[in-house]
Amino acid sequence: MRARGTAPKTTLRWRALRDGAALYGVVAFGSLIGGVLRALASLGAIALFGDGFPWGTLAVNVIGSLAIGFYATLTGPDGRVFASARQRQFVMTGLCGGFTTFSVFSLETLRLLQAGDMAMAGLNAGLSVILWLAAVWLGHLAALRLNRLGG
């Protein structure tokens, strides 16, 4: 016999299954959007600057780092904006995860090394790490300033 006001176990299991599936769904949808945006950014960078240096990958990773630093701080426990777990997973895991790409960065750096272009490979690796960290830090600082505003 169930206690008054409690749902049966099967209802709770279905609810947990539905919530889990919904979370995977929002992450997948965010990844879809982020991945398409990344492909467009990479194609645009190649059209603008050529394919000698991976500008598109560098740009999406810097922008994604800035965005995740900003959003994580803005919607964190001390943040100004309330976001549900699903919203945070959609943006941070799905959208930012689909938009940024460590694997393509690694492949492009390897290809520069295989082509014997040590300087470009070193520039890509060094510049990327410095800019990613600077961008996530700047995003965090910008959101902190917003969080401290009155009102």
mmCIF file of C-alpha atoms in Angstrom:
data_model
loop_
_atom_site.group_PDB
_atom_site.id
_atom_site.type_symbol
_atom_site.label_atom_id
_atom_site.label_comp_id
_atom_site.label_asym_id
_atom_site.label_seq_id
_atom_site.Cartn_x
_atom_site.Cartn_y
_atom_site.Cartn_z
ATOM 1 C CA MET A 1 0.000 0.000 0.000
ATOM 2 C CA ARG A 2 1.264 3.438 -0.928
ATOM 3 C CA ALA A 3 1.466 6.315 1.425
ATOM 4 C CA ARG A 4 -1.023 9.057 0.720
ATOM 5 C CA GLY A 5 0.277 11.640 -1.782
ATOM 6 C CA THR A 6 3.063 9.493 -3.213
ATOM 7 C CA ALA A 7 3.270 8.257 -6.779
ATOM 8 C CA PRO A 8 3.516 4.549 -7.580
ATOM 9 C CA LYS A 9 7.009 3.189 -8.319
ATOM 10 C CA THR A 10 6.247 2.670 -11.998
ATOM 11 C CA THR A 11 5.220 6.312 -12.344
ATOM 12 C CA LEU A 12 8.444 7.428 -10.690
ATOM 13 C CA ARG A 13 10.510 5.192 -12.980
ATOM 14 C CA TRP A 14 8.769 6.512 -16.088
ATOM 15 C CA ARG A 15 9.234 10.064 -14.890
ATOM 16 C CA ALA A 16 12.945 9.454 -14.314
ATOM 17 C CA LEU A 17 13.253 7.813 -17.744
ATOM 18 C CA ARG A 18 11.391 10.679 -19.398
ATOM 19 C CA ASP A 19 13.537 13.292 -17.624
ATOM 20 C CA GLY A 20 16.723 11.483 -18.616
ATOM 21 C CA ALA A 21 15.608 11.194 -22.235
ATOM 22 C CA ALA A 22 14.656 14.880 -22.270
ATOM 23 C CA LEU A 23 18.095 15.833 -20.963
ATOM 24 C CA TYR A 24 19.809 13.790 -23.689
ATOM 25 C CA GLY A 25 17.454 15.358 -26.215
ATOM 26 C CA VAL A 26 18.326 18.935 -25.285
ATOM 27 C CA VAL A 27 22.050 18.121 -25.303
ATOM 28 C CA ALA A 28 21.705 16.514 -28.739
ATOM 29 C CA PHE A 29 19.751 19.500 -30.064
ATOM 30 C CA GLY A 30 22.357 21.922 -28.710
ATOM 31 C CA SER A 31 25.126 19.834 -30.268
ATOM 32 C CA LEU A 32 23.331 19.919 -33.593
ATOM 33 C CA ILE A 33 23.107 23.702 -33.554
ATOM 34 C CA GLY A 34 26.686 24.114 -32.307
ATOM 35 C CA GLY A 35 28.071 21.684 -34.867
ATOM 36 C CA VAL A 36 26.345 23.419 -37.774
ATOM 37 C CA LEU A 37 27.550 26.809 -36.539
ATOM 38 C CA ARG A 38 31.098 25.465 -36.248
ATOM 39 C CA ALA A 39 31.031 24.081 -39.781
ATOM 40 C CA LEU A 40 29.767 27.406 -41.110
ATOM 41 C CA ALA A 41 32.438 29.310 -39.180
ATOM 42 C CA SER A 42 35.185 27.037 -40.481
ATOM 43 C CA LEU A 43 33.977 27.351 -44.064
ATOM 44 C CA GLY A 44 33.724 31.121 -43.677
ATOM 45 C CA ALA A 45 37.248 31.348 -42.263
ATOM 46 C CA ILE A 46 38.652 29.286 -45.131
ATOM 47 C CA ALA A 47 36.846 31.506 -47.633
ATOM 48 C CA LEU A 48 38.195 34.645 -45.962
ATOM 49 C CA PHE A 49 41.724 33.637 -44.978
ATOM 50 C CA GLY A 50 42.518 30.491 -46.936
ATOM 51 C CA ASP A 51 43.486 27.135 -45.487
ATOM 52 C CA GLY A 52 47.108 27.819 -44.481
ATOM 53 C CA PHE A 53 46.293 28.255 -40.804
ATOM 54 C CA PRO A 54 43.251 26.868 -38.949
ATOM 55 C CA TRP A 55 41.658 30.245 -38.196
ATOM 56 C CA GLY A 56 38.143 28.826 -38.102
ATOM 57 C CA THR A 57 38.958 26.254 -35.444
ATOM 58 C CA LEU A 58 40.857 28.832 -33.416
ATOM 59 C CA ALA A 59 37.932 31.269 -33.654
ATOM 60 C CA VAL A 60 35.216 28.801 -32.676
ATOM 61 C CA ASN A 61 37.241 27.545 -29.728
ATOM 62 C CA VAL A 62 37.912 31.075 -28.484
ATOM 63 C CA ILE A 63 34.277 32.126 -28.938
ATOM 64 C CA GLY A 64 33.062 28.921 -27.303
ATOM 65 C CA SER A 65 35.422 29.434 -24.365
ATOM 66 C CA LEU A 66 34.179 32.983 -23.911
ATOM 67 C CA ALA A 67 30.558 31.842 -24.114
ATOM 68 C CA ILE A 68 30.901 28.982 -21.637
ATOM 69 C CA GLY A 69 32.815 31.139 -19.147
ATOM 70 C CA PHE A 70 30.147 33.809 -19.375
ATOM 71 C CA TYR A 71 27.150 31.484 -19.239
ATOM 72 C CA ALA A 72 28.497 29.255 -16.466
ATOM 73 C CA THR A 73 29.114 32.252 -14.229
ATOM 74 C CA LEU A 74 25.903 34.053 -15.137
ATOM 75 C CA THR A 75 23.759 30.992 -14.416
ATOM 76 C CA GLY A 76 25.848 29.486 -11.615
ATOM 77 C CA PRO A 77 24.762 29.322 -7.957
ATOM 78 C CA ASP A 78 25.685 32.987 -7.378
ATOM 79 C CA GLY A 79 24.566 34.023 -10.833
ATOM 80 C CA ARG A 80 22.090 36.672 -11.791
ATOM 81 C CA VAL A 81 20.099 34.439 -14.121
ATOM 82 C CA PHE A 82 18.320 31.273 -13.096
ATOM 83 C CA ALA A 83 18.726 28.453 -15.571
ATOM 84 C CA SER A 84 17.438 24.939 -15.094
ATOM 85 C CA ALA A 85 19.750 21.957 -15.333
ATOM 86 C CA ARG A 86 18.377 21.270 -18.803
ATOM 87 C CA GLN A 87 19.031 24.818 -19.960
ATOM 88 C CA ARG A 88 22.586 24.687 -18.648
ATOM 89 C CA GLN A 89 23.186 21.315 -20.303
ATOM 90 C CA PHE A 90 21.710 22.598 -23.567
ATOM 91 C CA VAL A 91 24.039 25.606 -23.667
ATOM 92 C CA MET A 92 27.215 24.324 -22.041
ATOM 93 C CA THR A 93 27.319 20.653 -23.034
ATOM 94 C CA GLY A 94 25.302 20.787 -26.232
ATOM 95 C CA LEU A 95 25.768 24.172 -27.874
ATOM 96 C CA CYS A 96 29.276 24.986 -26.636
ATOM 97 C CA GLY A 97 30.379 21.361 -26.890
ATOM 98 C CA GLY A 98 29.124 21.077 -30.454
ATOM 99 C CA PHE A 99 30.510 24.466 -31.430
ATOM 100 C CA THR A 100 34.024 24.001 -30.102
ATOM 101 C CA THR A 101 36.319 21.245 -31.222
ATOM 102 C CA PHE A 102 39.395 19.893 -29.556
ATOM 103 C CA SER A 103 39.589 16.956 -31.941
ATOM 104 C CA VAL A 104 39.788 19.130 -35.063
ATOM 105 C CA PHE A 105 42.364 21.349 -33.331
ATOM 106 C CA SER A 106 44.447 18.239 -32.616
ATOM 107 C CA LEU A 107 44.128 16.948 -36.164
ATOM 108 C CA GLU A 108 45.004 20.297 -37.725
ATOM 109 C CA THR A 109 48.042 20.652 -35.486
ATOM 110 C CA LEU A 110 49.133 17.133 -36.394
ATOM 111 C CA ARG A 111 48.746 17.909 -40.094
ATOM 112 C CA LEU A 112 50.882 21.023 -39.724
ATOM 113 C CA LEU A 113 53.535 18.896 -38.016
ATOM 114 C CA GLN A 114 53.336 16.213 -40.717
ATOM 115 C CA ALA A 115 53.769 18.901 -43.358
ATOM 116 C CA GLY A 116 56.963 19.957 -41.594
ATOM 117 C CA ASP A 117 55.567 23.320 -40.591
ATOM 118 C CA MET A 118 56.766 23.298 -37.001
ATOM 119 C CA ALA A 119 56.382 27.046 -36.577
ATOM 120 C CA MET A 120 52.707 27.030 -37.594
ATOM 121 C CA ALA A 121 52.006 23.951 -35.465
ATOM 122 C CA GLY A 122 53.646 25.588 -32.462
ATOM 123 C CA LEU A 123 51.843 28.843 -33.133
ATOM 124 C CA ASN A 124 48.521 27.004 -33.394
ATOM 125 C CA ALA A 125 49.033 25.062 -30.163
ATOM 126 C CA GLY A 126 50.427 27.957 -28.126
ATOM 127 C CA LEU A 127 48.072 30.622 -29.407
ATOM 128 C CA SER A 128 45.075 28.339 -28.982
ATOM 129 C CA VAL A 129 45.687 27.456 -25.356
ATOM 130 C CA ILE A 130 46.481 31.039 -24.378
ATOM 131 C CA LEU A 131 43.447 32.452 -26.185
ATOM 132 C CA TRP A 132 41.048 29.767 -24.904
ATOM 133 C CA LEU A 133 42.056 30.398 -21.322
ATOM 134 C CA ALA A 134 41.956 34.165 -21.767
ATOM 135 C CA ALA A 135 38.511 33.941 -23.372
ATOM 136 C CA VAL A 136 36.958 31.749 -20.660
ATOM 137 C CA TRP A 137 38.431 34.085 -18.037
ATOM 138 C CA LEU A 138 37.080 37.185 -19.801
ATOM 139 C CA GLY A 139 33.658 35.570 -20.119
ATOM 140 C CA HIS A 140 33.718 34.748 -16.427
ATOM 141 C CA LEU A 141 34.745 38.322 -15.518
ATOM 142 C CA ALA A 142 32.056 39.853 -17.723
ATOM 143 C CA ALA A 143 29.371 37.687 -16.119
ATOM 144 C CA LEU A 144 30.698 38.484 -12.638
ATOM 145 C CA ARG A 145 30.241 42.184 -13.382
ATOM 146 C CA LEU A 146 26.686 41.533 -14.511
ATOM 147 C CA ASN A 147 26.003 39.428 -11.428
ATOM 148 C CA ARG A 148 27.103 42.305 -9.191
ATOM 149 C CA LEU A 149 24.808 44.869 -10.782
ATOM 150 C CA GLY A 150 21.927 45.933 -8.622
ATOM 151 C CA GLY A 151 18.339 45.339 -9.557
#
